[in-house]
Short mmCIF file of C-alpha atoms in Angstrom, two decimals:
data_model
loop_
_atom_site.label_atom_id
_atom_site.label_comp_id
_atom_site.label_asym_id
_atom_site.label_seq_id
_atom_site.Cartn_x
_atom_site.Cartn_y
_atom_site.Cartn_z
CA MET A 1 -25.08 -15.80 36.39
CA GLU A 2 -22.19 -18.37 36.96
CA THR A 3 -19.21 -18.89 34.23
CA ASN A 4 -16.50 -20.81 33.38
CA ASN A 5 -13.82 -19.82 35.16
CA THR A 6 -11.38 -21.06 31.90
CA ASP A 7 -8.39 -18.06 31.97
CA TRP A 8 -8.23 -16.18 28.59
CA ARG A 9 -4.36 -15.23 30.01
CA TYR A 10 -5.87 -12.09 29.69
CA THR A 11 -4.00 -11.12 26.06
CA VAL A 12 -4.16 -10.75 22.50
CA MET A 13 -5.03 -13.29 20.26
CA PRO A 14 -3.57 -13.18 16.77
CA ALA A 15 -6.63 -14.04 13.96
CA VAL A 16 -4.22 -16.31 11.60
CA PHE A 17 -4.46 -15.63 7.30
CA THR A 18 -4.11 -18.49 4.85
CA TRP A 19 -1.59 -18.00 2.95
CA LEU A 20 -1.39 -18.91 -0.42
CA LYS A 21 0.70 -20.36 -3.36
CA GLU A 22 0.21 -21.20 -6.94
CA SER A 23 -0.54 -24.77 -8.13
CA GLU A 24 1.15 -26.19 -11.41
CA SER A 25 -2.63 -25.33 -12.86
CA GLY A 26 -1.97 -22.23 -11.82
CA ALA A 27 -4.82 -22.63 -8.42
CA LEU A 28 -4.31 -21.08 -5.26
CA GLU A 29 -4.32 -23.88 -2.91
CA ILE A 30 -3.46 -23.37 0.31
CA ASP A 31 0.69 -22.60 1.41
CA PHE A 32 0.40 -25.45 4.50
CA ASP A 33 4.50 -24.50 5.72
CA ALA A 34 4.65 -20.74 5.21
CA THR A 35 0.89 -20.46 7.34
CA GLN A 36 2.74 -22.46 9.52
CA LYS A 37 5.86 -20.96 9.87
CA TYR A 38 4.15 -16.49 9.27
CA ALA A 39 1.58 -17.89 12.63
CA ALA A 40 5.04 -19.50 14.97
CA ASP A 41 6.78 -15.66 13.90
CA ILE A 42 3.80 -14.25 15.43
CA LEU A 43 3.20 -16.39 18.12
CA LYS A 44 7.21 -16.31 19.53
CA VAL A 45 7.21 -12.56 20.08
CA GLN A 46 7.46 -10.62 22.85
CA GLY A 47 5.11 -7.35 23.94
CA LYS A 48 7.50 -4.54 26.31
CA GLY A 49 6.40 -6.46 29.57
CA GLY A 50 7.97 -9.52 27.90
CA SER A 51 4.23 -11.52 27.81
CA ARG A 52 3.59 -12.98 24.84
CA MET A 53 0.02 -14.00 22.73
CA GLY A 54 -2.50 -16.24 24.22
CA GLY A 55 -4.17 -18.11 21.53
CA LEU A 56 -3.85 -18.52 18.28
CA VAL A 57 -7.03 -17.75 16.06
CA GLY A 58 -7.12 -19.89 12.66
CA SER A 59 -9.89 -20.19 9.39
CA GLY A 60 -11.64 -17.01 10.57
CA THR A 61 -12.79 -14.68 8.70
CA LEU A 62 -9.08 -13.44 8.07
CA GLY A 63 -8.35 -17.51 7.48
CA GLU A 64 -10.66 -17.00 3.59
CA ASN A 65 -12.93 -19.55 5.55
CA SER A 66 -16.26 -18.64 4.24
CA TYR A 67 -13.73 -19.10 0.73
CA LEU A 68 -12.65 -22.65 1.82
CA SER A 69 -14.15 -26.26 1.48
CA SER A 70 -14.51 -27.89 4.78
CA GLU A 71 -11.82 -30.79 3.90
CA GLN A 72 -8.84 -27.53 3.38
CA ARG A 73 -10.48 -25.85 6.25
CA LEU A 74 -9.89 -29.12 8.67
CA SER A 75 -6.56 -30.14 7.01
CA LEU A 76 -5.73 -26.21 7.91
CA LEU A 77 -6.44 -26.51 11.72
CA LYS A 78 -4.89 -29.45 11.98
CA ALA A 79 -2.12 -27.83 10.41
CA LEU A 80 -2.17 -25.04 13.25
CA SER A 81 -2.58 -26.84 15.56
CA ASP A 82 0.79 -28.20 15.19
CA ILE A 83 1.57 -24.63 16.16
CA ALA A 84 -1.11 -23.40 18.88
CA LYS A 85 0.69 -26.85 20.41
CA GLU A 86 4.30 -26.44 19.93
CA PHE A 87 3.99 -22.57 22.01
CA ASN A 88 0.89 -24.03 24.72
CA VAL A 89 -2.05 -21.71 23.42
CA PRO A 90 -5.07 -23.07 22.54
CA LEU A 91 -6.76 -23.17 18.87
CA ILE A 92 -9.61 -21.48 18.33
CA SER A 93 -11.43 -21.63 15.00
CA GLY A 94 -15.33 -19.90 13.78
CA ALA A 95 -18.09 -22.48 13.04
CA ALA A 96 -21.13 -20.68 10.75
CA ALA A 97 -24.62 -22.77 9.86
CA GLU A 98 -28.34 -22.31 8.97
CA THR A 99 -29.30 -25.22 11.76
CA LYS A 100 -28.56 -26.35 14.59
CA GLU A 101 -28.26 -29.36 13.86
CA GLU A 102 -25.41 -28.58 10.92
CA ILE A 103 -23.30 -26.31 13.26
CA ALA A 104 -22.78 -29.15 16.14
CA LYS A 105 -21.45 -30.81 13.54
CA ILE A 106 -19.57 -28.93 12.72
CA VAL A 107 -18.21 -28.39 16.42
CA LYS A 108 -17.21 -32.35 16.13
CA GLU A 109 -15.12 -32.08 13.38
CA LEU A 110 -13.54 -29.28 14.64
CA ALA A 111 -12.79 -30.61 18.20
CA THR A 112 -10.82 -34.12 16.22
CA VAL A 113 -8.42 -31.71 14.09
CA GLY A 114 -7.33 -30.36 17.46
CA VAL A 115 -8.89 -27.02 17.65
CA ASP A 116 -10.25 -26.26 21.53
CA THR A 117 -12.60 -23.30 21.40
CA VAL A 118 -14.89 -23.08 18.22
CA MET A 119 -16.25 -18.95 17.54
CA VAL A 120 -19.89 -19.74 16.55
CA MET A 121 -21.51 -17.53 14.95
CA PRO A 122 -25.20 -16.85 14.64
CA PRO A 123 -27.18 -18.89 12.39
CA LYS A 124 -27.24 -18.15 8.55
CA THR A 125 -30.37 -17.24 7.74
CA LYS A 126 -32.08 -15.14 6.37
CA GLU A 127 -34.79 -14.28 8.20
CA VAL A 128 -34.00 -12.89 11.85
CA PRO A 129 -34.55 -15.95 14.48
CA SER A 130 -36.41 -15.29 17.67
CA ASP A 131 -34.17 -15.43 20.81
CA GLU A 132 -35.07 -18.82 21.82
CA GLU A 133 -34.50 -20.43 18.18
CA MET A 134 -31.03 -18.79 18.16
CA TYR A 135 -30.91 -19.00 22.33
CA ALA A 136 -31.16 -23.36 20.77
CA TYR A 137 -28.92 -23.00 17.71
CA TYR A 138 -26.72 -21.79 20.25
CA ALA A 139 -27.64 -24.92 23.38
CA LEU A 140 -27.10 -27.23 20.84
CA SER A 141 -23.83 -26.17 19.55
CA ALA A 142 -22.49 -26.66 24.01
CA THR A 143 -23.60 -30.03 24.20
CA ALA A 144 -21.97 -30.72 21.23
CA ALA A 145 -18.44 -29.21 21.97
CA LYS A 146 -19.60 -30.83 25.49
CA GLU A 147 -19.60 -34.26 23.85
CA ALA A 148 -16.39 -33.75 21.56
CA GLY A 149 -14.20 -32.12 24.65
CA VAL A 150 -13.75 -28.46 23.42
CA THR A 151 -15.32 -25.04 24.31
CA ILE A 152 -17.46 -22.67 22.64
CA MET A 153 -17.23 -19.04 22.55
CA PRO A 154 -20.23 -17.11 20.74
CA TYR A 155 -19.72 -14.93 19.07
CA ASN A 156 -21.84 -11.56 18.00
CA ASN A 157 -20.68 -9.44 15.02
CA PRO A 158 -24.10 -6.93 14.23
CA ASP A 159 -21.34 -4.47 12.22
CA ALA A 160 -20.56 -7.14 9.48
CA ALA A 161 -23.75 -7.50 6.45
CA GLY A 162 -25.59 -11.20 6.95
CA TYR A 163 -24.49 -11.92 10.13
CA HIS A 164 -27.78 -11.47 12.68
CA ALA A 165 -26.77 -9.49 15.99
CA ILE A 166 -27.64 -11.41 19.35
CA SER A 167 -29.56 -9.53 21.68
CA THR A 168 -27.84 -8.41 25.51
CA ASP A 169 -30.90 -10.58 26.87
CA LEU A 170 -29.50 -13.81 25.35
CA LEU A 171 -25.24 -12.96 25.53
CA LYS A 172 -26.02 -12.82 29.80
CA ARG A 173 -28.44 -16.26 28.95
CA LEU A 174 -25.69 -17.68 26.71
CA ALA A 175 -23.14 -17.44 29.13
CA ALA A 176 -23.89 -19.43 31.66
CA LEU A 177 -23.43 -21.64 29.19
CA PRO A 178 -20.80 -24.60 31.09
CA GLU A 179 -19.16 -24.95 27.54
CA VAL A 180 -18.90 -20.83 27.64
CA THR A 181 -15.92 -20.12 27.60
CA ALA A 182 -16.11 -16.72 26.72
CA LEU A 183 -18.32 -14.07 23.97
CA LYS A 184 -16.37 -11.99 21.88
CA ILE A 185 -18.04 -8.87 20.86
CA SER A 186 -16.79 -7.69 17.07
CA THR A 187 -18.43 -3.46 17.39
CA THR A 188 -17.20 -0.53 17.02
CA ASP A 189 -19.84 0.43 20.45
CA VAL A 190 -17.88 -1.03 23.66
CA SER A 191 -21.09 0.15 25.26
CA VAL A 192 -22.90 -3.37 24.62
CA ILE A 193 -19.43 -5.34 26.46
CA GLU A 194 -20.12 -2.39 30.21
CA THR A 195 -23.47 -3.14 30.05
CA LEU A 196 -22.60 -6.98 29.78
CA MET A 197 -19.97 -6.73 32.64
CA LEU A 198 -22.04 -3.97 35.12
CA GLU A 199 -24.42 -7.40 34.43
CA ASN A 200 -21.42 -10.45 35.71
CA LYS A 201 -18.09 -8.60 36.32
CA ASP A 202 -16.64 -12.41 36.23
CA LEU A 203 -17.24 -12.22 32.68
CA LYS A 204 -15.15 -12.99 30.09
CA VAL A 205 -15.84 -9.94 26.92
CA LEU A 206 -13.27 -10.67 24.33
CA ALA A 207 -13.21 -7.13 21.68
CA GLY A 208 -13.43 -8.22 18.03
CA VAL A 209 -12.45 -4.84 16.72
CA ASP A 210 -8.89 -2.98 16.71
CA THR A 211 -10.12 0.25 16.91
CA VAL A 212 -11.14 -0.10 20.00
CA THR A 213 -8.87 -1.98 21.95
CA VAL A 214 -7.47 0.17 24.61
CA HIS A 215 -12.01 1.64 24.84
CA ALA A 216 -13.07 -2.46 25.03
CA GLY A 217 -10.67 -2.79 27.90
CA LEU A 218 -11.93 0.05 29.57
CA ALA A 219 -14.86 -0.79 29.62
CA GLY A 220 -14.68 -4.39 30.71
CA ALA A 221 -12.64 -6.58 28.08
CA CYS A 222 -10.85 -8.63 29.59
CA GLY A 223 -8.67 -8.65 25.50
CA GLY A 224 -9.03 -9.84 22.26
CA ILE A 225 -8.24 -10.92 18.49
CA THR A 226 -6.35 -8.70 16.51
CA GLY A 227 -6.19 -8.77 12.23
CA VAL A 228 -3.41 -6.04 12.72
CA GLY A 229 -2.24 -7.85 15.69
CA CYS A 230 -0.57 -9.84 13.01
CA ILE A 231 0.66 -7.44 11.03
CA PHE A 232 2.38 -5.29 13.96
CA PRO A 233 2.18 -8.40 17.35
CA LYS A 234 4.75 -6.77 19.71
CA ALA A 235 2.70 -3.83 19.24
CA SER A 236 -0.47 -5.45 19.41
CA VAL A 237 1.01 -7.27 22.64
CA THR A 238 2.37 -4.76 24.31
CA MET A 239 -0.54 -2.23 24.17
CA GLN A 240 -2.42 -5.44 25.52
CA GLU A 241 0.15 -5.50 28.32
CA TYR A 242 -0.73 -1.34 29.50
CA VAL A 243 -4.46 -2.39 28.89
CA ASN A 244 -3.71 -5.11 31.64
CA LYS A 245 -2.60 -2.94 33.96
CA GLY A 246 -5.14 -0.21 33.46
CA GLU A 247 -1.92 2.15 31.46
CA TRP A 248 -3.97 4.03 29.53
CA ALA A 249 -2.58 6.65 28.89
CA GLU A 250 0.26 4.66 26.74
CA ALA A 251 -1.91 1.87 25.90
CA ASN A 252 -3.67 5.08 23.85
CA LYS A 253 -0.56 6.45 22.45
CA ILE A 254 0.20 2.66 20.94
CA SER A 255 -3.83 2.84 19.44
CA GLN A 256 -2.99 6.32 18.67
CA ALA A 257 0.60 5.38 16.44
CA MET A 258 -1.99 2.04 15.52
CA ASN A 259 -5.25 3.88 13.87
CA SER A 260 -4.19 3.97 10.52
CA ILE A 261 -4.45 0.57 9.64
CA SER A 262 -7.03 -0.10 12.33
CA TYR A 263 -9.30 1.43 10.98
CA LEU A 264 -9.06 -1.19 7.58
CA ASP A 265 -10.59 -3.86 11.00
CA ALA A 266 -13.40 -2.45 10.73
CA GLN A 267 -14.01 -2.72 7.02
CA PRO A 268 -16.49 -5.23 4.84
CA LEU A 269 -13.03 -6.55 2.72
CA LEU A 270 -10.41 -6.70 5.67
CA LEU A 271 -9.84 -9.31 4.40
CA GLU A 272 -8.32 -8.49 1.42
CA TYR A 273 -7.25 -4.70 3.67
CA LEU A 274 -4.89 -7.10 6.09
CA LYS A 275 -3.26 -9.34 3.85
CA PHE A 276 -2.19 -6.99 1.01
CA ALA A 277 -0.87 -4.95 4.37
CA PHE A 278 0.76 -7.89 5.66
CA GLY A 279 2.23 -9.05 2.31
CA VAL A 280 4.08 -5.15 2.40
CA HIS A 281 5.00 -5.59 5.98
CA HIS A 282 6.97 -9.14 4.11
CA ASN A 283 8.10 -8.45 0.60
CA ASP A 284 6.29 -9.99 -0.50
CA ALA A 285 3.01 -7.76 -2.17
CA THR A 286 2.33 -10.39 -4.77
CA GLY A 287 1.93 -13.18 -1.73
CA GLY A 288 -0.40 -9.71 0.07
CA LEU A 289 -2.60 -10.83 -3.04
CA ARG A 290 -2.88 -14.28 -3.00
CA THR A 291 -6.41 -14.63 -2.31
CA LEU A 292 -9.09 -16.41 -2.80
CA GLY A 293 -11.40 -12.94 -1.52
CA LYS A 294 -11.93 -9.76 -3.80
CA LYS A 295 -9.27 -8.08 -6.40
CA LEU A 296 -8.04 -4.66 -4.93
CA THR A 297 -7.96 -1.57 -7.16
CA GLN A 298 -5.12 -0.15 -7.88
CA ALA A 299 -6.43 2.52 -5.22
CA GLN A 300 -7.33 0.31 -2.64
CA ILE A 301 -3.57 -0.51 -2.75
CA ASP A 302 -2.32 2.96 -2.61
CA ASP A 303 -4.16 3.46 0.46
CA VAL A 304 -3.80 0.68 2.25
CA ARG A 305 0.32 1.10 1.14
CA ALA A 306 -0.21 4.33 2.73
CA ARG A 307 -1.68 3.22 5.64
CA TYR A 308 0.52 1.07 6.52
CA ILE A 309 3.86 3.32 6.25
CA LEU A 310 2.14 5.09 8.50
CA ALA A 311 1.76 2.87 11.64
CA LYS A 312 4.71 1.55 10.84
CA GLU A 313 6.97 4.84 10.67
CA ARG A 314 4.92 6.13 13.94
CA LEU A 315 5.07 2.50 15.90
CA GLU A 316 8.76 2.71 14.96
CA THR A 317 8.62 5.73 16.93
CA LEU A 318 7.59 4.02 20.38
CA GLY A 319 10.09 1.33 19.21
CA LEU A 320 7.37 -1.42 18.68
CA ILE A 321 8.52 -2.75 15.40
CA ASP A 322 9.46 -6.09 15.56
#
């Protein structure tokens, strides 16, 4: 099995939030300036070893992708493309559709606003597609990517409600498509990553759940896409530096320090939880509550705040607060 040789720099990439503001009518709209500023602030941060984030993920789950219109999404990504170019990193965005024709169209649209790699979710169908139907869906998105001059990243998220799991056998087949630059595996079951790497040691796999960064690295993942890293980028980058060097004890210290907040990345309301924590981190609790997602209860707000404070205290002890 062959894979392309795109270098993901063995690092972590932030799935940045879409910052919102109230319009004159009181409706929420995208605050492009704030979104660009916070994305740039994250990309500026260096880990203890001197490395930085290796990419920028926009309009993903944490970017309120499912709540934005197509026009809003494209405008947002165009704005983030400017930041990605400024820091010389690839811009990545998610995409989902019911049919292979629809996903092919979306891939081409994303390419027009500066997206370099499209994270392609499985088809959004009620019935579970067969492996052949699933392969055809990804194969057509790969063809569209080739025509548009971009790449794709099959996104397997079997733990999330509403998304079909991609079988390990199918993931192996998809990895061989020339336009597939990596696989994103978002699950706490890192044995999936280990199984894939045993089959092909050159495969590039990115972990998508913050709680398993170290474990995924042990299993063979070359990096990850992070939500918590938007809040604590220095810690996230430094942890990946240790993973890359095989310094597992040091990496695990950081993982444990962030455990209280990383837990939120694997919850159904991860967008709402982590966006609120980000707001608290920037002394903008009200802004942190501006979301198109679900409104948090006071009990949830108190829990997130407590988890954030605990992680911050632990990271301060390690000298990893920006």
